[in-house]
Amino acid sequence: MPRVVVDVMPKPEILDPQGKAVLGALPRLGFTGVTDVRQGKRFELEVEGELTEEVLEQVREMAATLLSNPVIEDFTVAVETTPAAVETVS
Amino acid sequence: MPRVVVDVMPKPEILDPQGKAVLGALPRLGFTGVTDVRQGKRFELEVEGELTEEVLEQVREMAATLLSNPVIEDFTVAVETTPAAVETVS
């Protein structure tokens, strides 16, 4: 069954308190070398049938209306072809 | 500056109430054809200097201790080479 991934991230100009909290916690845990952290959401959608351009357009509409707030968030819609589609190192 | 992406998702056997809420809302908004939704977190980390295997090992440790709860969540660590590294359709 095809899987579509929607990533929702706070826009660059929007303050991200969750990311800042993680960034602040890292040195306290002994981790150094990270200069910025942004936290967003990831949605994995299982879609029925074939992944046509029409279906992807529907997913983009879902992302813009339900999954993200376009005023403060950006989103990307990506088709997950295989679990190794991105350069996964863990 | 190199960017590392940590995706944290609830394990398949773990109930995901956020994903279920989205799944339930979709037909009410007129969207059909989605059979399952899982919701997780996405972290984008800006890392200082070069992305060595040692740095990635540190990021994996951050992911396992601070960014995820390994009892109920899985995570992947991926290097974002270019914004177009994944097949982004929006």
Coordinates of N, CA, C and O in Angstrom, one line a residue:
Chain A
M1 N 0.9 -1.2 0.0 CA 0.0 0.0 0.0 C 0.9 1.2 0.0 O 1.8 1.4 0.8
P2 N 0.6 2.2 -0.9 CA 1.5 3.3 -1.0 C 1.4 4.2 0.3 O 0.4 4.3 0.8
R3 N 2.6 4.7 0.6 CA 2.6 5.6 1.8 C 3.1 7.0 1.4 O 4.0 7.1 0.7
V4 N 2.4 8.0 1.9 CA 2.7 9.4 1.6 C 3.1 10.0 2.9 O 2.5 9.8 4.0
V5 N 4.2 10.7 2.9 CA 4.7 11.3 4.1 C 4.6 12.9 4.0 O 4.9 13.5 3.0
V6 N 3.9 13.4 5.0 CA 3.7 14.9 5.1 C 4.6 15.4 6.3 O 4.4 15.0 7.4
D7 N 5.6 16.2 6.0 CA 6.4 16.8 7.0 C 5.9 18.3 7.2 O 5.8 19.0 6.2
V8 N 5.7 18.6 8.4 CA 5.2 20.0 8.8 C 6.2 20.6 9.7 O 6.5 20.1 10.7
M9 N 6.8 21.7 9.3 CA 7.8 22.4 10.1 C 7.4 23.9 10.3 O 6.7 24.5 9.5
P10 N 7.7 24.4 11.5 CA 7.5 25.9 11.7 C 8.2 26.7 10.7 O 9.4 26.3 10.3
K11 N 7.6 27.7 10.1 CA 8.3 28.6 9.2 C 9.6 29.1 9.8 O 9.6 29.4 11.0
P12 N 10.6 29.4 9.0 CA 11.9 29.8 9.6 C 11.8 31.1 10.4 O 12.5 31.2 11.4
E13 N 10.9 32.0 10.1 CA 10.8 33.2 10.9 C 9.9 33.1 12.1 O 9.8 34.0 12.9
I14 N 9.3 31.9 12.3 CA 8.4 31.7 13.5 C 9.3 31.1 14.6 O 10.0 30.2 14.4
L15 N 9.1 31.7 15.8 CA 9.7 31.1 17.0 C 9.3 29.7 17.2 O 8.1 29.4 17.1
D16 N 10.2 28.9 17.6 CA 9.9 27.4 17.8 C 10.3 27.0 19.2 O 11.5 26.6 19.4
P17 N 9.4 27.2 20.2 CA 9.8 27.0 21.6 C 10.2 25.5 21.9 O 11.1 25.3 22.7
Q18 N 9.6 24.6 21.2 CA 9.9 23.2 21.4 C 11.4 22.9 21.0 O 12.2 22.3 21.7
G19 N 11.7 23.4 19.8 CA 13.1 23.3 19.3 C 14.1 23.9 20.2 O 15.2 23.4 20.5
K20 N 13.7 25.1 20.7 CA 14.6 25.9 21.6 C 14.8 25.1 22.9 O 15.9 25.1 23.5
A21 N 13.8 24.4 23.4 CA 13.9 23.6 24.6 C 14.9 22.5 24.4 O 15.7 22.2 25.3
V22 N 14.8 21.8 23.3 CA 15.7 20.7 22.9 C 17.1 21.2 22.9 O 18.0 20.7 23.4
L23 N 17.3 22.4 22.1 CA 18.6 23.0 22.0 C 19.2 23.3 23.3 O 20.4 23.1 23.5
G24 N 18.4 23.8 24.2 CA 18.9 24.1 25.6 C 19.2 22.9 26.4 O 20.1 23.0 27.2
A25 N 18.5 21.8 26.2 CA 18.8 20.6 27.0 C 20.0 19.9 26.5 O 20.6 19.2 27.3
L26 N 20.4 20.0 25.3 CA 21.5 19.2 24.7 C 22.8 19.4 25.5 O 23.4 18.4 26.0
P27 N 23.3 20.7 25.7 CA 24.6 20.8 26.5 C 24.5 20.3 27.9 O 25.4 19.7 28.4
R28 N 23.3 20.4 28.5 CA 23.1 19.9 29.9 C 23.3 18.4 29.9 O 23.6 17.8 30.9
L29 N 23.0 17.7 28.8 CA 23.2 16.3 28.7 C 24.5 15.9 28.2 O 24.8 14.7 27.9
G30 N 25.4 16.9 27.9 CA 26.7 16.6 27.5 C 26.9 16.5 26.0 O 28.0 16.2 25.5
F31 N 25.9 17.0 25.2 CA 26.0 17.0 23.8 C 26.4 18.4 23.3 O 25.8 19.4 23.7
T32 N 27.4 18.5 22.5 CA 27.9 19.7 21.9 C 27.9 19.7 20.4 O 27.7 18.6 19.8
G33 N 28.0 20.9 19.8 CA 28.2 20.9 18.3 C 26.9 21.1 17.6 O 26.9 21.2 16.4
V34 N 25.7 21.1 18.3 CA 24.5 21.4 17.6 C 24.1 22.9 17.8 O 24.1 23.4 18.9
T35 N 23.9 23.6 16.7 CA 23.7 25.1 16.8 C 22.3 25.5 16.7 O 21.9 26.6 17.1
D36 N 21.4 24.6 16.1 CA 20.0 25.0 16.1 C 19.2 23.7 16.0 O 19.6 22.7 15.3
V37 N 18.0 23.7 16.5 CA 17.1 22.6 16.5 C 15.7 23.2 16.1 O 15.3 24.2 16.7
R38 N 15.0 22.6 15.1 CA 13.6 23.0 14.8 C 12.8 21.7 15.0 O 13.2 20.6 14.6
Q39 N 11.7 21.8 15.7 CA 10.8 20.6 15.8 C 9.5 20.8 15.1 O 8.9 21.8 15.2
G40 N 9.2 19.8 14.3 CA 7.9 19.8 13.6 C 7.2 18.5 13.7 O 7.5 17.7 14.6
K41 N 6.3 18.2 12.8 CA 5.5 17.0 12.8 C 5.7 16.2 11.6 O 6.0 16.7 10.5
R42 N 5.6 14.9 11.7 CA 5.6 14.0 10.6 C 4.4 13.1 10.5 O 4.0 12.5 11.5
F43 N 3.7 13.1 9.4 CA 2.5 12.3 9.2 C 2.8 11.2 8.2 O 3.3 11.5 7.1
E44 N 2.5 10.0 8.5 CA 2.6 8.9 7.5 C 1.2 8.5 7.2 O 0.5 8.0 8.0
L45 N 0.8 8.6 5.9 CA -0.5 8.3 5.5 C -0.5 7.1 4.6 O 0.3 7.0 3.6
E46 N -1.3 6.1 4.9 CA -1.5 4.9 4.0 C -2.6 5.2 3.1 O -3.7 5.6 3.5
V47 N -2.4 5.1 1.8 CA -3.4 5.5 0.8 C -3.9 4.3 0.1 O -3.1 3.4 -0.3
E48 N -5.2 4.3 -0.2 CA -5.8 3.2 -0.9 C -5.5 3.3 -2.4 O -5.6 4.4 -2.9
G49 N -5.3 2.2 -3.0 CA -5.2 2.2 -4.5 C -3.9 2.9 -5.0 O -2.9 2.9 -4.3
E50 N -4.0 3.3 -6.2 CA -2.8 3.8 -6.8 C -2.5 5.3 -6.5 O -3.5 6.1 -6.2
L51 N -1.2 5.7 -6.5 CA -0.9 7.0 -6.1 C -0.9 7.9 -7.4 O 0.2 8.1 -8.0
T52 N -2.0 8.4 -7.8 CA -2.1 9.2 -8.9 C -1.8 10.7 -8.5 O -1.8 11.0 -7.4
E53 N -1.6 11.5 -9.5 CA -1.4 12.9 -9.3 C -2.6 13.5 -8.6 O -2.4 14.4 -7.7
E54 N -3.8 13.0 -8.9 CA -5.0 13.5 -8.2 C -5.0 13.2 -6.7 O -5.4 14.0 -5.9
V55 N -4.6 12.0 -6.4 CA -4.5 11.6 -5.0 C -3.5 12.5 -4.2 O -3.8 13.0 -3.1
L56 N -2.4 12.7 -4.9 CA -1.4 13.6 -4.2 C -1.9 15.0 -4.1 O -1.6 15.7 -3.1
E57 N -2.7 15.4 -5.0 CA -3.3 16.8 -4.9 C -4.2 16.8 -3.7 O -4.2 17.8 -2.9
Q58 N -4.9 15.7 -3.5 CA -5.8 15.6 -2.3 C -5.0 15.6 -1.0 O -5.4 16.3 0.0
V59 N -3.9 14.9 -1.0 CA -3.0 14.9 0.2 C -2.5 16.3 0.5 O -2.4 16.8 1.6
R60 N -2.1 17.0 -0.6 CA -1.6 18.4 -0.4 C -2.7 19.3 0.2 O -2.4 20.1 1.0
E61 N -4.0 19.0 -0.2 CA -5.1 19.8 0.4 C -5.3 19.4 1.8 O -5.5 20.3 2.7
M62 N -5.2 18.1 2.2 CA -5.2 17.7 3.6 C -4.2 18.4 4.4 O -4.4 18.9 5.5
A63 N -2.9 18.4 3.8 CA -1.8 19.0 4.5 C -2.1 20.5 4.8 O -1.7 21.0 5.8
A64 N -2.7 21.2 3.8 CA -2.8 22.6 3.9 C -4.0 23.0 4.8 O -4.1 24.1 5.4
T65 N -5.0 22.1 5.0 CA -6.2 22.4 5.8 C -6.2 21.8 7.2 O -6.5 22.4 8.1
L66 N -5.8 20.5 7.2 CA -5.9 19.8 8.5 C -4.6 19.6 9.2 O -4.5 19.7 10.4
L67 N -3.6 19.2 8.4 CA -2.3 18.8 9.1 C -1.4 20.0 9.4 O -0.5 19.8 10.3
S68 N -1.5 21.1 8.8 CA -0.7 22.2 9.1 C -1.5 23.5 9.2 O -2.6 23.5 8.7
N69 N -0.9 24.5 9.8 CA -1.4 25.8 9.8 C -0.6 26.7 8.9 O 0.6 27.0 9.3
P70 N -1.0 26.9 7.7 CA -0.1 27.6 6.7 C 0.4 29.0 7.1 O 1.3 29.5 6.5
V71 N -0.3 29.6 8.1 CA 0.2 30.9 8.5 C 1.6 30.8 9.2 O 2.4 31.6 9.0
I72 N 1.7 29.7 10.0 CA 3.0 29.6 10.7 C 3.8 28.4 10.4 O 4.9 28.2 10.9
E73 N 3.3 27.5 9.5 CA 4.0 26.3 9.2 C 4.2 26.0 7.7 O 3.3 26.4 6.9
D74 N 5.3 25.4 7.3 CA 5.5 24.9 5.9 C 5.3 23.4 5.9 O 5.5 22.8 6.9
F75 N 4.9 22.9 4.8 CA 4.8 21.4 4.7 C 5.4 20.9 3.4 O 5.4 21.7 2.4
T76 N 5.8 19.7 3.4 CA 6.2 19.0 2.2 C 5.5 17.7 2.1 O 5.2 17.1 3.1
V77 N 5.1 17.3 0.9 CA 4.5 16.0 0.7 C 5.4 15.2 -0.1 O 5.9 15.6 -1.2
A78 N 5.7 14.0 0.4 CA 6.7 13.1 -0.3 C 6.2 11.7 -0.4 O 5.5 11.2 0.5
V79 N 6.4 11.0 -1.5 CA 6.0 9.7 -1.6 C 7.2 8.8 -1.1 O 8.3 8.9 -1.5
E80 N 6.8 7.9 -0.2 CA 7.8 7.0 0.3 C 7.8 5.8 -0.6 O 6.9 4.9 -0.5
T81 N 8.9 5.7 -1.4 CA 8.9 4.5 -2.3 C 9.3 3.3 -1.6 O 8.6 2.3 -1.6
T82 N 10.5 3.3 -1.0 CA 11.0 2.2 -0.1 C 11.5 2.9 1.2 O 11.8 4.0 1.2
P83 N 11.5 2.1 2.3 CA 12.0 2.7 3.5 C 13.4 3.2 3.4 O 13.8 4.1 4.2
A84 N 14.2 2.8 2.4 CA 15.5 3.3 2.2 C 15.6 4.4 1.2 O 16.6 4.7 0.6
A85 N 14.5 5.1 1.0 CA 14.5 6.2 -0.1 C 15.3 7.3 0.3 O 15.9 8.0 -0.5
V86 N 15.4 7.6 1.6 CA 16.3 8.7 2.1 C 17.6 8.0 2.6 O 17.6 6.8 3.0
E87 N 18.6 8.8 2.7 CA 19.9 8.2 3.2 C 19.8 8.1 4.7 O 20.2 8.9 5.5
T88 N 19.3 6.9 5.1 CA 19.1 6.7 6.5 C 20.3 6.0 7.1 O 20.9 5.1 6.5
V89 N 20.8 6.6 8.2 CA 22.0 6.1 8.8 C 21.8 5.4 10.1 O 22.7 5.0 10.8
S90 N 20.5 5.2 10.5 CA 20.2 4.4 11.7 C 18.9 3.7 11.5 O 18.0 4.3 10.9
Chain B
M1 N 25.9 24.8 6.3 CA 26.0 24.0 7.6 C 25.2 22.8 7.4 O 24.1 22.8 7.0
P2 N 25.8 21.6 7.8 CA 25.1 20.4 7.5 C 23.9 20.2 8.4 O 23.9 20.7 9.6
R3 N 22.8 19.6 7.9 CA 21.6 19.5 8.6 C 21.3 18.0 8.8 O 21.4 17.2 7.8
V4 N 21.0 17.6 10.0 CA 20.6 16.2 10.2 C 19.2 16.1 10.6 O 18.7 17.0 11.4
V5 N 18.4 15.2 10.1 CA 17.0 15.1 10.3 C 16.8 13.8 11.2 O 17.2 12.7 10.8
V6 N 16.1 14.0 12.3 CA 15.7 12.9 13.1 C 14.2 12.7 13.1 O 13.5 13.7 13.5
D7 N 13.7 11.6 12.5 CA 12.3 11.4 12.5 C 11.9 10.4 13.6 O 12.6 9.3 13.8
V8 N 11.0 10.7 14.4 CA 10.5 9.9 15.5 C 9.1 9.5 15.3 O 8.2 10.4 15.2
M9 N 8.8 8.2 15.2 CA 7.5 7.7 15.0 C 7.1 6.7 16.1 O 7.9 6.0 16.6
P10 N 5.8 6.7 16.5 CA 5.3 5.7 17.4 C 5.6 4.3 16.8 O 5.4 4.1 15.6
K11 N 6.0 3.3 17.6 CA 6.2 2.0 17.1 C 4.9 1.4 16.6 O 3.8 1.8 17.0
P12 N 5.0 0.5 15.6 CA 3.7 0.1 14.9 C 2.7 -0.5 15.9 O 1.5 -0.4 15.7
E13 N 3.2 -1.2 16.9 CA 2.3 -1.9 17.8 C 1.7 -0.9 18.9 O 0.8 -1.3 19.7
I14 N 2.2 0.3 18.9 CA 1.7 1.3 19.9 C 0.5 2.1 19.4 O 0.6 2.6 18.2
L15 N -0.5 2.2 20.2 CA -1.6 3.1 19.8 C -1.2 4.5 19.6 O -0.4 5.0 20.3
D16 N -1.7 5.1 18.5 CA -1.3 6.5 18.2 C -2.6 7.3 18.1 O -3.2 7.5 17.1
P17 N -3.0 7.9 19.3 CA -4.3 8.6 19.3 C -4.3 9.9 18.4 O -5.3 10.2 17.9
Q18 N -3.1 10.5 18.3 CA -3.1 11.7 17.4 C -3.4 11.3 16.0 O -4.2 12.0 15.3
G19 N -2.7 10.2 15.5 CA -2.9 9.8 14.2 C -4.4 9.3 14.0 O -5.0 9.6 12.9
K20 N -5.0 8.7 15.0 CA -6.4 8.2 14.9 C -7.3 9.4 14.8 O -8.3 9.4 14.1
A21 N -7.0 10.5 15.5 CA -7.8 11.7 15.5 C -7.8 12.3 14.1 O -8.8 12.7 13.5
V22 N -6.6 12.3 13.4 CA -6.5 12.9 12.1 C -7.3 12.0 11.1 O -8.1 12.4 10.3
L23 N -7.1 10.7 11.3 CA -7.8 9.7 10.4 C -9.3 9.9 10.5 O -10.0 9.8 9.5
G24 N -9.8 10.1 11.7 CA -11.2 10.3 11.9 C -11.7 11.6 11.4 O -12.9 11.7 10.9
A25 N -10.9 12.6 11.3 CA -11.3 13.9 10.8 C -11.4 14.0 9.3 O -12.1 14.8 8.8
L26 N -10.6 13.2 8.6 CA -10.5 13.3 7.2 C -11.8 13.1 6.5 O -12.2 14.0 5.7
P27 N -12.6 12.0 6.7 CA -13.9 11.9 6.0 C -14.8 13.0 6.4 O -15.6 13.5 5.5
R28 N -14.8 13.6 7.6 CA -15.7 14.7 7.9 C -15.3 15.9 7.1 O -16.2 16.8 6.9
L29 N -14.1 16.0 6.7 CA -13.7 17.1 5.8 C -13.8 16.8 4.3 O -13.4 17.6 3.5
G30 N -14.3 15.6 4.0 CA -14.6 15.3 2.6 C -13.4 14.6 2.0 O -13.4 14.4 0.7
F31 N -12.4 14.1 2.7 CA -11.3 13.4 2.2 C -11.5 11.9 2.3 O -11.8 11.4 3.4
T32 N -11.3 11.2 1.2 CA -11.5 9.7 1.3 C -10.2 9.1 0.8 O -9.3 9.7 0.2
G33 N -10.1 7.8 1.0 CA -9.0 7.0 0.4 C -7.8 6.9 1.3 O -6.9 6.2 0.9
V34 N -7.8 7.5 2.5 CA -6.7 7.3 3.4 C -7.1 6.2 4.4 O -8.2 6.4 5.0
T35 N -6.3 5.2 4.6 CA -6.7 4.1 5.4 C -6.0 4.1 6.8 O -6.5 3.4 7.7
D36 N -4.9 4.8 6.9 CA -4.3 4.9 8.2 C -3.4 6.1 8.2 O -2.8 6.5 7.2
V37 N -3.3 6.7 9.4 CA -2.4 7.8 9.6 C -1.6 7.6 10.9 O -2.2 7.2 11.9
R38 N -0.4 7.8 10.9 CA 0.5 7.8 12.1 C 1.1 9.2 12.2 O 1.6 9.7 11.2
Q39 N 1.1 9.7 13.4 CA 1.7 11.0 13.6 C 3.0 10.9 14.5 O 2.9 10.2 15.5
G40 N 4.0 11.5 14.0 CA 5.3 11.5 14.8 C 5.9 12.9 14.8 O 5.3 13.9 14.5
K41 N 7.2 12.9 15.2 CA 7.9 14.2 15.3 C 9.0 14.2 14.3 O 9.6 13.2 14.0
R42 N 9.4 15.4 13.9 CA 10.5 15.6 13.0 C 11.4 16.7 13.6 O 10.9 17.8 13.9
F43 N 12.7 16.4 13.8 CA 13.6 17.3 14.3 C 14.7 17.6 13.2 O 15.2 16.7 12.6
E44 N 14.9 18.9 13.0 CA 16.0 19.3 12.1 C 17.1 19.9 12.9 O 16.9 21.0 13.6
L45 N 18.3 19.3 12.9 CA 19.4 19.8 13.7 C 20.5 20.4 12.8 O 20.9 19.7 11.8
E46 N 20.9 21.6 13.1 CA 22.0 22.2 12.4 C 23.3 21.8 13.2 O 23.4 22.1 14.4
V47 N 24.2 21.2 12.5 CA 25.4 20.7 13.2 C 26.6 21.6 12.7 O 26.8 21.9 11.6
E48 N 27.5 21.9 13.7 CA 28.7 22.6 13.5 C 29.7 21.7 12.8 O 29.9 20.6 13.2
G49 N 30.5 22.3 11.9 CA 31.6 21.6 11.3 C 31.2 20.4 10.4 O 30.1 20.4 9.9
E50 N 32.1 19.5 10.3 CA 31.9 18.4 9.3 C 31.0 17.3 9.9 O 31.1 17.1 11.1
L51 N 30.3 16.6 9.0 CA 29.4 15.5 9.5 C 30.2 14.2 9.5 O 30.1 13.5 8.5
T52 N 31.0 14.0 10.5 CA 31.7 12.7 10.5 C 30.8 11.6 11.1 O 29.8 11.9 11.6
E53 N 31.3 10.4 11.0 CA 30.6 9.3 11.6 C 30.4 9.4 13.1 O 29.4 9.0 13.7
E54 N 31.4 10.1 13.7 CA 31.4 10.3 15.1 C 30.2 11.3 15.5 O 29.5 11.0 16.5
V55 N 30.1 12.3 14.7 CA 29.0 13.3 14.9 C 27.6 12.6 14.8 O 26.7 12.8 15.6
L56 N 27.5 11.8 13.8 CA 26.3 11.1 13.5 C 26.0 10.1 14.7 O 24.8 9.9 15.1
E57 N 27.0 9.5 15.2 CA 26.8 8.6 16.4 C 26.3 9.4 17.6 O 25.4 9.0 18.3
Q58 N 26.8 10.6 17.7 CA 26.3 11.5 18.8 C 24.8 11.9 18.6 O 24.1 11.9 19.5
V59 N 24.5 12.1 17.3 CA 23.1 12.5 17.0 C 22.2 11.3 17.3 O 21.1 11.4 17.9
R60 N 22.7 10.1 17.0 CA 21.9 8.9 17.3 C 21.7 8.7 18.8 O 20.6 8.3 19.3
E61 N 22.7 9.1 19.6 CA 22.6 9.1 21.0 C 21.6 10.1 21.5 O 20.8 9.8 22.4
M62 N 21.6 11.3 21.0 CA 20.6 12.3 21.3 C 19.2 11.8 21.0 O 18.3 12.0 21.8
A63 N 19.1 11.2 19.8 CA 17.8 10.7 19.4 C 17.2 9.6 20.4 O 16.1 9.6 20.7
A64 N 18.2 8.8 20.9 CA 17.7 7.7 21.7 C 17.5 8.1 23.1 O 16.7 7.5 23.9
T65 N 18.1 9.3 23.6 CA 17.9 9.7 25.0 C 17.0 10.9 25.1 O 16.2 10.9 26.0
L66 N 17.1 11.9 24.3 CA 16.3 13.1 24.5 C 15.2 13.2 23.5 O 14.1 13.6 23.9
L67 N 15.4 12.8 22.2 CA 14.4 13.1 21.2 C 13.3 12.1 21.1 O 12.2 12.3 20.6
S68 N 13.6 10.9 21.6 CA 12.6 9.8 21.5 C 12.5 9.0 22.8 O 13.4 9.1 23.6
N69 N 11.4 8.3 23.0 CA 11.3 7.3 24.0 C 11.4 6.0 23.4 O 10.4 5.5 22.8
P70 N 12.5 5.3 23.5 CA 12.7 4.1 22.7 C 11.8 2.9 23.1 O 11.7 1.9 22.4
V71 N 11.1 3.1 24.2 CA 10.1 2.0 24.6 C 8.9 2.1 23.7 O 8.4 1.0 23.3
I72 N 8.5 3.3 23.3 CA 7.3 3.4 22.5 C 7.5 4.0 21.1 O 6.6 4.0 20.3
E73 N 8.7 4.4 20.8 CA 9.0 5.1 19.6 C 10.2 4.6 18.8 O 11.2 4.1 19.5
D74 N 10.2 4.6 17.5 CA 11.3 4.3 16.7 C 11.8 5.6 16.1 O 11.1 6.6 15.9
F75 N 13.1 5.7 15.8 CA 13.6 6.9 15.2 C 14.6 6.5 14.0 O 15.2 5.4 14.0
T76 N 14.7 7.4 13.1 CA 15.7 7.3 12.0 C 16.5 8.6 12.0 O 16.0 9.7 12.3
V77 N 17.8 8.5 11.7 CA 18.6 9.6 11.6 C 19.1 9.7 10.1 O 19.5 8.7 9.6
A78 N 18.8 10.8 9.5 CA 19.2 11.0 8.1 C 19.9 12.3 7.8 O 19.6 13.3 8.5
V79 N 20.8 12.2 6.9 CA 21.6 13.5 6.6 C 20.8 14.1 5.4 O 20.5 13.5 4.4
E80 N 20.5 15.4 5.6 CA 19.8 16.1 4.5 C 20.9 16.7 3.6 O 21.5 17.7 4.0
T81 N 21.1 16.1 2.5 CA 22.1 16.6 1.6 C 21.7 17.8 0.9 O 22.3 18.9 1.0
T82 N 20.6 17.7 0.2 CA 20.0 18.9 -0.5 C 18.5 18.9 -0.1 O 18.0 17.8 0.2
P83 N 17.8 20.0 -0.2 CA 16.4 20.0 0.1 C 15.6 19.1 -0.8 O 14.5 18.6 -0.5
A84 N 16.2 18.7 -2.0 CA 15.5 17.9 -2.9 C 16.0 16.5 -2.8 O 15.8 15.7 -3.8
A85 N 16.5 16.1 -1.7 CA 17.1 14.7 -1.6 C 16.0 13.7 -1.6 O 16.2 12.6 -2.1
V86 N 14.8 14.0 -1.1 CA 13.7 13.1 -1.2 C 12.8 13.5 -2.4 O 12.8 14.7 -2.8
E87 N 12.0 12.6 -2.8 CA 11.1 12.9 -3.9 C 10.0 13.8 -3.4 O 8.9 13.3 -3.1
T88 N 10.2 15.1 -3.4 CA 9.2 16.0 -2.8 C 8.3 16.5 -3.9 O 8.8 16.9 -5.0
V89 N 7.0 16.4 -3.7 CA 6.1 16.7 -4.7 C 5.3 18.0 -4.4 O 4.4 18.4 -5.1
S90 N 5.7 18.6 -3.3 CA 5.0 19.9 -3.0 C 6.1 20.8 -2.3 O 6.8 20.3 -1.5

